[in-house]
mmCIF file of C-alpha atoms and ligand atoms in Angstrom:
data_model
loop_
_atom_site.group_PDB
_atom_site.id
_atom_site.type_symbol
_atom_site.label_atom_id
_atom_site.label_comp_id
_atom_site.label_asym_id
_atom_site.label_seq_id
_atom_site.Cartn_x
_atom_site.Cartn_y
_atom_site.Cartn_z
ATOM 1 C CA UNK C 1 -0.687 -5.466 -0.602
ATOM 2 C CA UNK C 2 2.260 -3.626 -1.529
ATOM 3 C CA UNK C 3 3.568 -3.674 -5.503
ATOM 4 C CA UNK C 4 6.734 -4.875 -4.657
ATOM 5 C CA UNK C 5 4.632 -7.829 -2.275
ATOM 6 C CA UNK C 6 4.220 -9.188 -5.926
ATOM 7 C CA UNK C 7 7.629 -10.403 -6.042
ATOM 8 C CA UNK C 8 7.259 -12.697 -3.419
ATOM 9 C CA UNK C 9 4.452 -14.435 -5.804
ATOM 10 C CA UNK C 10 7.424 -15.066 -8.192
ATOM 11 C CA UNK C 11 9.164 -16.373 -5.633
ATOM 12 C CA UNK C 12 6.487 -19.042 -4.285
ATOM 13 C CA UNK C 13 5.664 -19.421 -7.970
ATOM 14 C CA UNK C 14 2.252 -17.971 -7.231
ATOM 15 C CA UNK C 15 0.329 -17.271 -10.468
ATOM 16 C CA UNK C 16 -0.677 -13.229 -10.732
ATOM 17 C CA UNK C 17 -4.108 -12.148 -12.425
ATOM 18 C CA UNK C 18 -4.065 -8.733 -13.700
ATOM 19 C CA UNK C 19 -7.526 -7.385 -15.217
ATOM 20 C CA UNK C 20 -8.478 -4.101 -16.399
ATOM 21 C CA UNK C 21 -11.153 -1.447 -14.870
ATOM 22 C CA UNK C 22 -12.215 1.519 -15.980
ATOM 23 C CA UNK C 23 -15.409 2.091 -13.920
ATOM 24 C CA UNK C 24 -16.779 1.067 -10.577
ATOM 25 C CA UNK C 25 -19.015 -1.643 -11.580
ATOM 26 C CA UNK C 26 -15.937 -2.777 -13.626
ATOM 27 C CA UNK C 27 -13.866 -2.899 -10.661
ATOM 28 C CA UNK C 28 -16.488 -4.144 -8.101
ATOM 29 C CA UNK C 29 -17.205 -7.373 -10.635
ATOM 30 C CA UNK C 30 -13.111 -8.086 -10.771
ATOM 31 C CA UNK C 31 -12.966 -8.077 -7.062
ATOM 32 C CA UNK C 32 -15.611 -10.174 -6.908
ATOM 33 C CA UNK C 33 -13.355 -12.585 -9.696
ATOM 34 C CA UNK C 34 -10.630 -12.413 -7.509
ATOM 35 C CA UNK C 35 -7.558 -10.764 -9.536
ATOM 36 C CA UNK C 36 -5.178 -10.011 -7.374
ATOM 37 C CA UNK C 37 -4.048 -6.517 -9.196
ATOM 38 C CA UNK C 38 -6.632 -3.977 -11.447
ATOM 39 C CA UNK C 39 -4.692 -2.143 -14.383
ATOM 40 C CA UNK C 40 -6.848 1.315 -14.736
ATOM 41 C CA UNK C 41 -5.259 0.717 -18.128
ATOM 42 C CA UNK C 42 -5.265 3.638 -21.002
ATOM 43 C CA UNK C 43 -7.391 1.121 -23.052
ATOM 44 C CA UNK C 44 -10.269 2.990 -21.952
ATOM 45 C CA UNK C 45 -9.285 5.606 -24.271
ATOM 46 C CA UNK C 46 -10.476 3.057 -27.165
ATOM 47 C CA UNK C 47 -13.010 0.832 -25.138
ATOM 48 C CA UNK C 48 -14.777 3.478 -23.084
ATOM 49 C CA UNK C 49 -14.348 6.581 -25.381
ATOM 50 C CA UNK C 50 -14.543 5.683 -28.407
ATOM 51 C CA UNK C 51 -10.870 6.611 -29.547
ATOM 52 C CA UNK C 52 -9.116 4.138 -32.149
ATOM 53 C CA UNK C 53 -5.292 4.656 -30.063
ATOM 54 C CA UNK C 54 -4.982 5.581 -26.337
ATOM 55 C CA UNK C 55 -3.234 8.856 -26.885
ATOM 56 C CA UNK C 56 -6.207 11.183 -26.523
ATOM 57 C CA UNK C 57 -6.805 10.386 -23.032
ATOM 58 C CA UNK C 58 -5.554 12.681 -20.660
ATOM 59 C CA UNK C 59 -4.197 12.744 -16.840
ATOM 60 C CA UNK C 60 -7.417 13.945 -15.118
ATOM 61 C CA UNK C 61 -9.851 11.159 -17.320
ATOM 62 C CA UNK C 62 -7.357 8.300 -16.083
ATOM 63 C CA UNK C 63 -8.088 10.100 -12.618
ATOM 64 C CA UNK C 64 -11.603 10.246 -13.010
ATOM 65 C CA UNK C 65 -11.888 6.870 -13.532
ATOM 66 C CA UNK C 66 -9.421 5.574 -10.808
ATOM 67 C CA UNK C 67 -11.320 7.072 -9.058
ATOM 68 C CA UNK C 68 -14.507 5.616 -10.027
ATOM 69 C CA UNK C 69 -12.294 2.096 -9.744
ATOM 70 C CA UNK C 70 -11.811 2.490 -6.254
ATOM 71 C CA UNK C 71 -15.199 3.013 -5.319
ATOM 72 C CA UNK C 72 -16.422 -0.069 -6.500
ATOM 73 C CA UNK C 73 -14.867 -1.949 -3.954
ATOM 74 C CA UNK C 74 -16.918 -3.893 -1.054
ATOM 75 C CA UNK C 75 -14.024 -5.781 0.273
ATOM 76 C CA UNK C 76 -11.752 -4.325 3.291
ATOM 77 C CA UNK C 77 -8.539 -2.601 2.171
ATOM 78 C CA UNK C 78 -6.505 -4.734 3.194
ATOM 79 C CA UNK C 79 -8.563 -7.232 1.184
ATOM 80 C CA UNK C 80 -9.430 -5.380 -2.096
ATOM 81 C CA UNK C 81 -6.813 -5.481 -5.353
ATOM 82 C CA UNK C 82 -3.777 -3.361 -5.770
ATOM 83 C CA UNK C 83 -5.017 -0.822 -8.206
ATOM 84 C CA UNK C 84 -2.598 0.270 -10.679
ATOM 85 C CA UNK C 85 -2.962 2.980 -13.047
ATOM 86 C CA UNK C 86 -1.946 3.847 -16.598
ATOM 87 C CA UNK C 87 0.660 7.002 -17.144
ATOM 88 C CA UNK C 88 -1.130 8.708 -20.021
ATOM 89 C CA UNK C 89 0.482 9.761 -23.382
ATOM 90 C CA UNK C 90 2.641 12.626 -22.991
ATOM 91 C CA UNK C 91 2.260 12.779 -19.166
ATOM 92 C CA UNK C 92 5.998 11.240 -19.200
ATOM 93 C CA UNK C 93 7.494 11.293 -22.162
ATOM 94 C CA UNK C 94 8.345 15.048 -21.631
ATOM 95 C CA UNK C 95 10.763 14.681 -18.759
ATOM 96 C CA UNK C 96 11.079 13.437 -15.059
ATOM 97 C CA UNK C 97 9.462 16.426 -13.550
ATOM 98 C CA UNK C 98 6.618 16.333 -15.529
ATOM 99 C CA UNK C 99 6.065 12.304 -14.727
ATOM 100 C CA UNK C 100 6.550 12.554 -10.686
ATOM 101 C CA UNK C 101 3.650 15.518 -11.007
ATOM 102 C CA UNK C 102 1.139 13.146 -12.920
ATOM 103 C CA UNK C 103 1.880 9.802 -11.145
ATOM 104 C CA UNK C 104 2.021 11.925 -7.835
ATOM 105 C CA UNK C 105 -1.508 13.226 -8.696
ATOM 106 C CA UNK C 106 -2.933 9.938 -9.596
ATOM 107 C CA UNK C 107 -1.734 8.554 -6.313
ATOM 108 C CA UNK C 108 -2.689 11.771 -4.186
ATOM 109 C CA UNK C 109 -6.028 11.965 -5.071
ATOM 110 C CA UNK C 110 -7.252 7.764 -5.914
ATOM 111 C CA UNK C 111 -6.777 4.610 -4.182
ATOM 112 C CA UNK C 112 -3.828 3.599 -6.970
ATOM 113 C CA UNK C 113 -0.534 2.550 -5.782
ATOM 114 C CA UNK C 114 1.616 2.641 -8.660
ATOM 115 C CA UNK C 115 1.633 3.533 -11.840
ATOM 116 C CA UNK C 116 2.463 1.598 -15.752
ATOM 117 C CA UNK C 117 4.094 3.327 -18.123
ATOM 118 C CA UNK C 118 5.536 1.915 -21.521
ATOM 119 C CA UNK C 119 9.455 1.563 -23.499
ATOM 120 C CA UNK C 120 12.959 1.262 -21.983
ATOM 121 C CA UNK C 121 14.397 4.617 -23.882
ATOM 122 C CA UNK C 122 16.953 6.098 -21.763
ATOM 123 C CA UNK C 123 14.969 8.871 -21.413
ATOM 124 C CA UNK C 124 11.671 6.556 -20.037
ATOM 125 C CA UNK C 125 14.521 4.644 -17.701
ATOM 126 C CA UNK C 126 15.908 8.141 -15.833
ATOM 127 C CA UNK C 127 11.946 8.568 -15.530
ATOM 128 C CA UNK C 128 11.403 5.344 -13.759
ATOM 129 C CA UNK C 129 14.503 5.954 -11.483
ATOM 130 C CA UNK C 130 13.142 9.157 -10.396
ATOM 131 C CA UNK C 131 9.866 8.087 -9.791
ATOM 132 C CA UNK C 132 10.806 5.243 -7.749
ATOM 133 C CA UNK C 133 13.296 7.643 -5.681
ATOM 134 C CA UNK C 134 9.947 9.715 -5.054
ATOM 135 C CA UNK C 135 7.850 6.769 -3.342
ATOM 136 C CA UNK C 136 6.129 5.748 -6.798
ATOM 137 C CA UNK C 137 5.973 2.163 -7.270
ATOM 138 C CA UNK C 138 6.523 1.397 -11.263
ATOM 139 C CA UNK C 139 5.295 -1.268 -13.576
ATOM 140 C CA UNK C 140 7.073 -1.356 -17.267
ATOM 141 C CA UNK C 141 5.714 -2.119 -20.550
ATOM 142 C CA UNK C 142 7.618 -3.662 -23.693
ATOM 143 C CA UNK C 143 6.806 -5.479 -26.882
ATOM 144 C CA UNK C 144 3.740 -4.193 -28.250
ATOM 145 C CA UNK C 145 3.702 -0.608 -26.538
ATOM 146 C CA UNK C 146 0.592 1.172 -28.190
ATOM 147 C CA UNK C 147 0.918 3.932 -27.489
ATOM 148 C CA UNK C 148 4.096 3.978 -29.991
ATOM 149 C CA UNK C 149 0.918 2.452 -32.083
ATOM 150 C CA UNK C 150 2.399 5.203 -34.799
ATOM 151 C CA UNK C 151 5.767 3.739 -35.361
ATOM 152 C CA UNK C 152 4.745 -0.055 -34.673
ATOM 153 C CA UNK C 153 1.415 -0.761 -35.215
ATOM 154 C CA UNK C 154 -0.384 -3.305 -33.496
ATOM 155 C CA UNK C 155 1.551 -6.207 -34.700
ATOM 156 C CA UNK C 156 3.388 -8.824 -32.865
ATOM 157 C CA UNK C 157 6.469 -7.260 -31.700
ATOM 158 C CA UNK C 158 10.451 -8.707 -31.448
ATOM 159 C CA UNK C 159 9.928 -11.421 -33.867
ATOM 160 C CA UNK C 160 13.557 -11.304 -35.062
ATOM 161 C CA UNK C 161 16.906 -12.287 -33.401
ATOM 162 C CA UNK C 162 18.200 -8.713 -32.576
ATOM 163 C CA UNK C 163 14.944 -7.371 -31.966
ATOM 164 C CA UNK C 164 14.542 -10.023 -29.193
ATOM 165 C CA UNK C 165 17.748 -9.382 -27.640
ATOM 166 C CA UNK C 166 17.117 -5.680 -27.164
ATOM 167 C CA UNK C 167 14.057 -6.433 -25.597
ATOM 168 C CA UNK C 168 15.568 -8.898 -23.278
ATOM 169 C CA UNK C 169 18.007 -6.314 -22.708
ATOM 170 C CA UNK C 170 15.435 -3.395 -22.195
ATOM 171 C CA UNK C 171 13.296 -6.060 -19.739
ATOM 172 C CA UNK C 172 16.857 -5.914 -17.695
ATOM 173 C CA UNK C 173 17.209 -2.468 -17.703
ATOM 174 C CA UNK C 174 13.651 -1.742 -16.449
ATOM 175 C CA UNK C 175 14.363 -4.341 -13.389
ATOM 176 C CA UNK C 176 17.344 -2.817 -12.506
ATOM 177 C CA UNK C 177 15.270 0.565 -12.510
ATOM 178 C CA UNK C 178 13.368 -0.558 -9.769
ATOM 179 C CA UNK C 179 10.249 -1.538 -11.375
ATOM 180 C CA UNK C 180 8.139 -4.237 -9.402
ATOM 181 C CA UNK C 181 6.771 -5.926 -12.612
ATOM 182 C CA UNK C 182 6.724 -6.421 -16.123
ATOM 183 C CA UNK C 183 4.347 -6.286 -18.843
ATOM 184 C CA UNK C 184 4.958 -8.006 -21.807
ATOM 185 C CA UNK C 185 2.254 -7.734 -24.800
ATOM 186 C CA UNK C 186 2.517 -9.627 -27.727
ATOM 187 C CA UNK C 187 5.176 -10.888 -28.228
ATOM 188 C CA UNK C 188 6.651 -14.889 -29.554
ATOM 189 C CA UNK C 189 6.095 -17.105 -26.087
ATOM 190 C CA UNK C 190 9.902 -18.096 -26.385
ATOM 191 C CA UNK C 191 11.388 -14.333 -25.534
ATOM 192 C CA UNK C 192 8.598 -14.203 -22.818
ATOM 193 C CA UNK C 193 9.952 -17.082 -21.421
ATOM 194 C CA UNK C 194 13.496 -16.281 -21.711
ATOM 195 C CA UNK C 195 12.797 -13.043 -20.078
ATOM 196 C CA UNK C 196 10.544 -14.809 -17.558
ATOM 197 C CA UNK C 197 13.607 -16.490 -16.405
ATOM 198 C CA UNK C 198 16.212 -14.277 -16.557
ATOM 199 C CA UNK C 199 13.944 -11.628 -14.268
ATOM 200 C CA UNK C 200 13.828 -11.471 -10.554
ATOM 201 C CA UNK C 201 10.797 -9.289 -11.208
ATOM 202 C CA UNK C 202 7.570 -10.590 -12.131
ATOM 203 C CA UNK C 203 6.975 -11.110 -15.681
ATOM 204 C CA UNK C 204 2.926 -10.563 -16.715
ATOM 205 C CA UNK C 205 2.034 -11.454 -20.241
ATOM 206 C CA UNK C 206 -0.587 -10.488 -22.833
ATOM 207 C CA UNK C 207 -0.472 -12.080 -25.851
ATOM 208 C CA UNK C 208 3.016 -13.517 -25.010
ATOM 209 C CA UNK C 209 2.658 -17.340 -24.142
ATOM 210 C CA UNK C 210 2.249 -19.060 -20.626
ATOM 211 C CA UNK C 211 5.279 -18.930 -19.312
ATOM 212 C CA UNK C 212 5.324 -15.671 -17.479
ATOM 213 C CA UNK C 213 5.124 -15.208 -13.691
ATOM 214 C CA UNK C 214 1.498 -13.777 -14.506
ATOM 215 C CA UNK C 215 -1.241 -12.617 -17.233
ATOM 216 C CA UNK C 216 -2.760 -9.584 -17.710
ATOM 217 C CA UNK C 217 -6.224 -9.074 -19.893
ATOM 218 C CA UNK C 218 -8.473 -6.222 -20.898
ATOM 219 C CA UNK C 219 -11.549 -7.260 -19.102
ATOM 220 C CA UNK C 220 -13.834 -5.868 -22.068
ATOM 221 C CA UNK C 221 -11.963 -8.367 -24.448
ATOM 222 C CA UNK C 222 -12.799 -11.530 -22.186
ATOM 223 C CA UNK C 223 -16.017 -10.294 -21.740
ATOM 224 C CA UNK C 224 -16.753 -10.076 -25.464
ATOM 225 C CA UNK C 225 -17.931 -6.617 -24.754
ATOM 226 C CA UNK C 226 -16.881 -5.274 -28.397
ATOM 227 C CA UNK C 227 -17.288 -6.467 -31.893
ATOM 228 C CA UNK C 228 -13.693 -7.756 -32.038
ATOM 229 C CA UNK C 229 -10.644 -8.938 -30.189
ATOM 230 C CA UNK C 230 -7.121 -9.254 -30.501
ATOM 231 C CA UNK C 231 -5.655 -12.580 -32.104
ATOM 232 C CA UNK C 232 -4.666 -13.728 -28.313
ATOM 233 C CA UNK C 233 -7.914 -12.988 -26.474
ATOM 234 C CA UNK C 234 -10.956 -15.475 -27.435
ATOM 235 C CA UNK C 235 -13.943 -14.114 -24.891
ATOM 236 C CA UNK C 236 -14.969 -16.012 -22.479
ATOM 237 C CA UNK C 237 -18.015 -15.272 -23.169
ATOM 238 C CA UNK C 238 -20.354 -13.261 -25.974
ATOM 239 C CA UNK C 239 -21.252 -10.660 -23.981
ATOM 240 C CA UNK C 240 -22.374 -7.900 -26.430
ATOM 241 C CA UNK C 241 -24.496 -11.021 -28.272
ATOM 242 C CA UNK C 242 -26.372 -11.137 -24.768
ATOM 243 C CA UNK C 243 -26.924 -7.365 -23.852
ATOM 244 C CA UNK C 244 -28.507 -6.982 -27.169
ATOM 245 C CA UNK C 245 -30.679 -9.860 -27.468
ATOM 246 C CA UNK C 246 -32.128 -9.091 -24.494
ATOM 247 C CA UNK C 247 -32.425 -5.823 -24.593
ATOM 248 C CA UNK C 248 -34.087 -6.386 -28.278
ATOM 249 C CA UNK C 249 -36.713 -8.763 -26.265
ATOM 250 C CA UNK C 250 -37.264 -5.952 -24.221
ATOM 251 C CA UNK C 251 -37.598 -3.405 -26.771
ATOM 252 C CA UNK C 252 -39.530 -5.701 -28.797
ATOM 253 C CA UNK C 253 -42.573 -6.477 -25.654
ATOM 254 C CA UNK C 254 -43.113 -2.317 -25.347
ATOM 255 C CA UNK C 255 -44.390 -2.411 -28.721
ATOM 256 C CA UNK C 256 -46.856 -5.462 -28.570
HETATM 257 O O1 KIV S 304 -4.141 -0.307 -21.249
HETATM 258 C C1 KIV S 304 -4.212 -1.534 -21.134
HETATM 259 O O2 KIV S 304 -5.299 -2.103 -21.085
HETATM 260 C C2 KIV S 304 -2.951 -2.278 -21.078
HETATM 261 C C3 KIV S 304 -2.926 -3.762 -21.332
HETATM 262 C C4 KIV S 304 -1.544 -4.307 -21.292
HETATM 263 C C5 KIV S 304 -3.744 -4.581 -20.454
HETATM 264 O O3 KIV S 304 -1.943 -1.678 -20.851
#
């Protein structure tokens, strides 16, 4: 499937499923789930190594493990998920040359076929032009952007009047960029829905209601893999709870 293919969803009012990967066991169980799109997302910066932001993580890690995403696969191409993959910190934010070098090498040398990067600056929309001119398909990223974590935290973005207008605004902006899709991330359900309708571009939420075209997830947060989640991700299940009970059972039997 093609990025832009996910348009057509919108159209037919086809739900999209968007879960992260960051390894190939990772990716080979969300194949198996079904999703029709993996997000190699810069999470893995936190949930992988250990960081408390996703700015450490650099260019070649995210291509390390896109490529350790696209091995997991069993399915045939044509049937595995459109893998998408995080721009890192500072791999765009310093000009349009310097962004069509690091998306370029993420799709040269993985499986990926586009790439996510975050804001509507001016600055970040000449980027997405110019990427898109080069053959690179682009997803955006608005409300809770973290990896402006240093100027907004990790609250619940746009909650004010003006503040949702600009991001309605932005959300235009980035369509008319040529972006294929939309990430919003937590943000009230009632922008996300304006801007779900307003949008010829799919709009995939997180933390932003259920009226988008789509929802994405951090697979390690509906797993229950980690101590704690964000306010809008309950687990599915308690992972972490299991692993270590029964790995304490086993522990426990080599000593009797
Ligand atoms: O890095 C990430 O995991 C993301 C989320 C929006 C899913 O960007």
């Amino acid at each position: 499937m093609l990025p832009k293919e996910l348009i057509r969803f919108k159209e037919l009012g086809k739900p999209i499923t968007i879960l992260t990967a960051w390894d190939s066991i990772s990716s080979a169980i969300v194949e198996e789930a079904g999703a029709e799109v993996i997000l190699v997302g810069d999470s893995l910066a936190m949930f992988v190594h250990g960081h408390a932001t996703t700015l450490p993580i650099t260019l070649q890690q995210m291509l390390d493990h896109t490529q350790a995403v696209c091995r997991g696969f069993s399915n045939s191409l044509k049937k595995q998920p459109l893998v998408i993959c995080d721009l890192p910190f500072l791999s765009y934010q310093c000009g349009e040359d310097k962004a069509v070098e690091a998306a370029g090498t993420l799709l040269k040398n993985s499986c990926a076929s586009g790439v996510k990067l975050e804001g509507a600056e001016p600055e970040t929309i000449k980027v997405i032009e110019r990427l898109i001119r080069m053959g690179i398909p682009v997803m955006g990223h608005l409300g809770l952007t973290p990896q402006s974590v240093h100027n907004l935290g990790y609250r619940r973005q746009a909650e004010d009047e003006l503040s949702q207008e600009q991001i309605l605004k932005q959300s235009i902006q980035i369509q008319n960029a040529g972006c294929f899709a939309i990430v919003l991330e937590h943000v009230p359900d009632i922008l996300a829905g304006k801007v779900q309708k307003q949008l010829r571009i799919p709009v995939i939420g997180i933390g932003a209601g259920t009226q988008c075209d789509g929802q994405i997830r951090v697979t390690a947060d509906l797993l229950g893999l980690t101590n704690s989640q964000p306010p809008f991700c309950k687990p599915l299940i308690k992972t972490r709870e299991l692993c270590v009970n029964a790995l304490k059972d086993w522990v426990r039997q080599q000593h009797l």
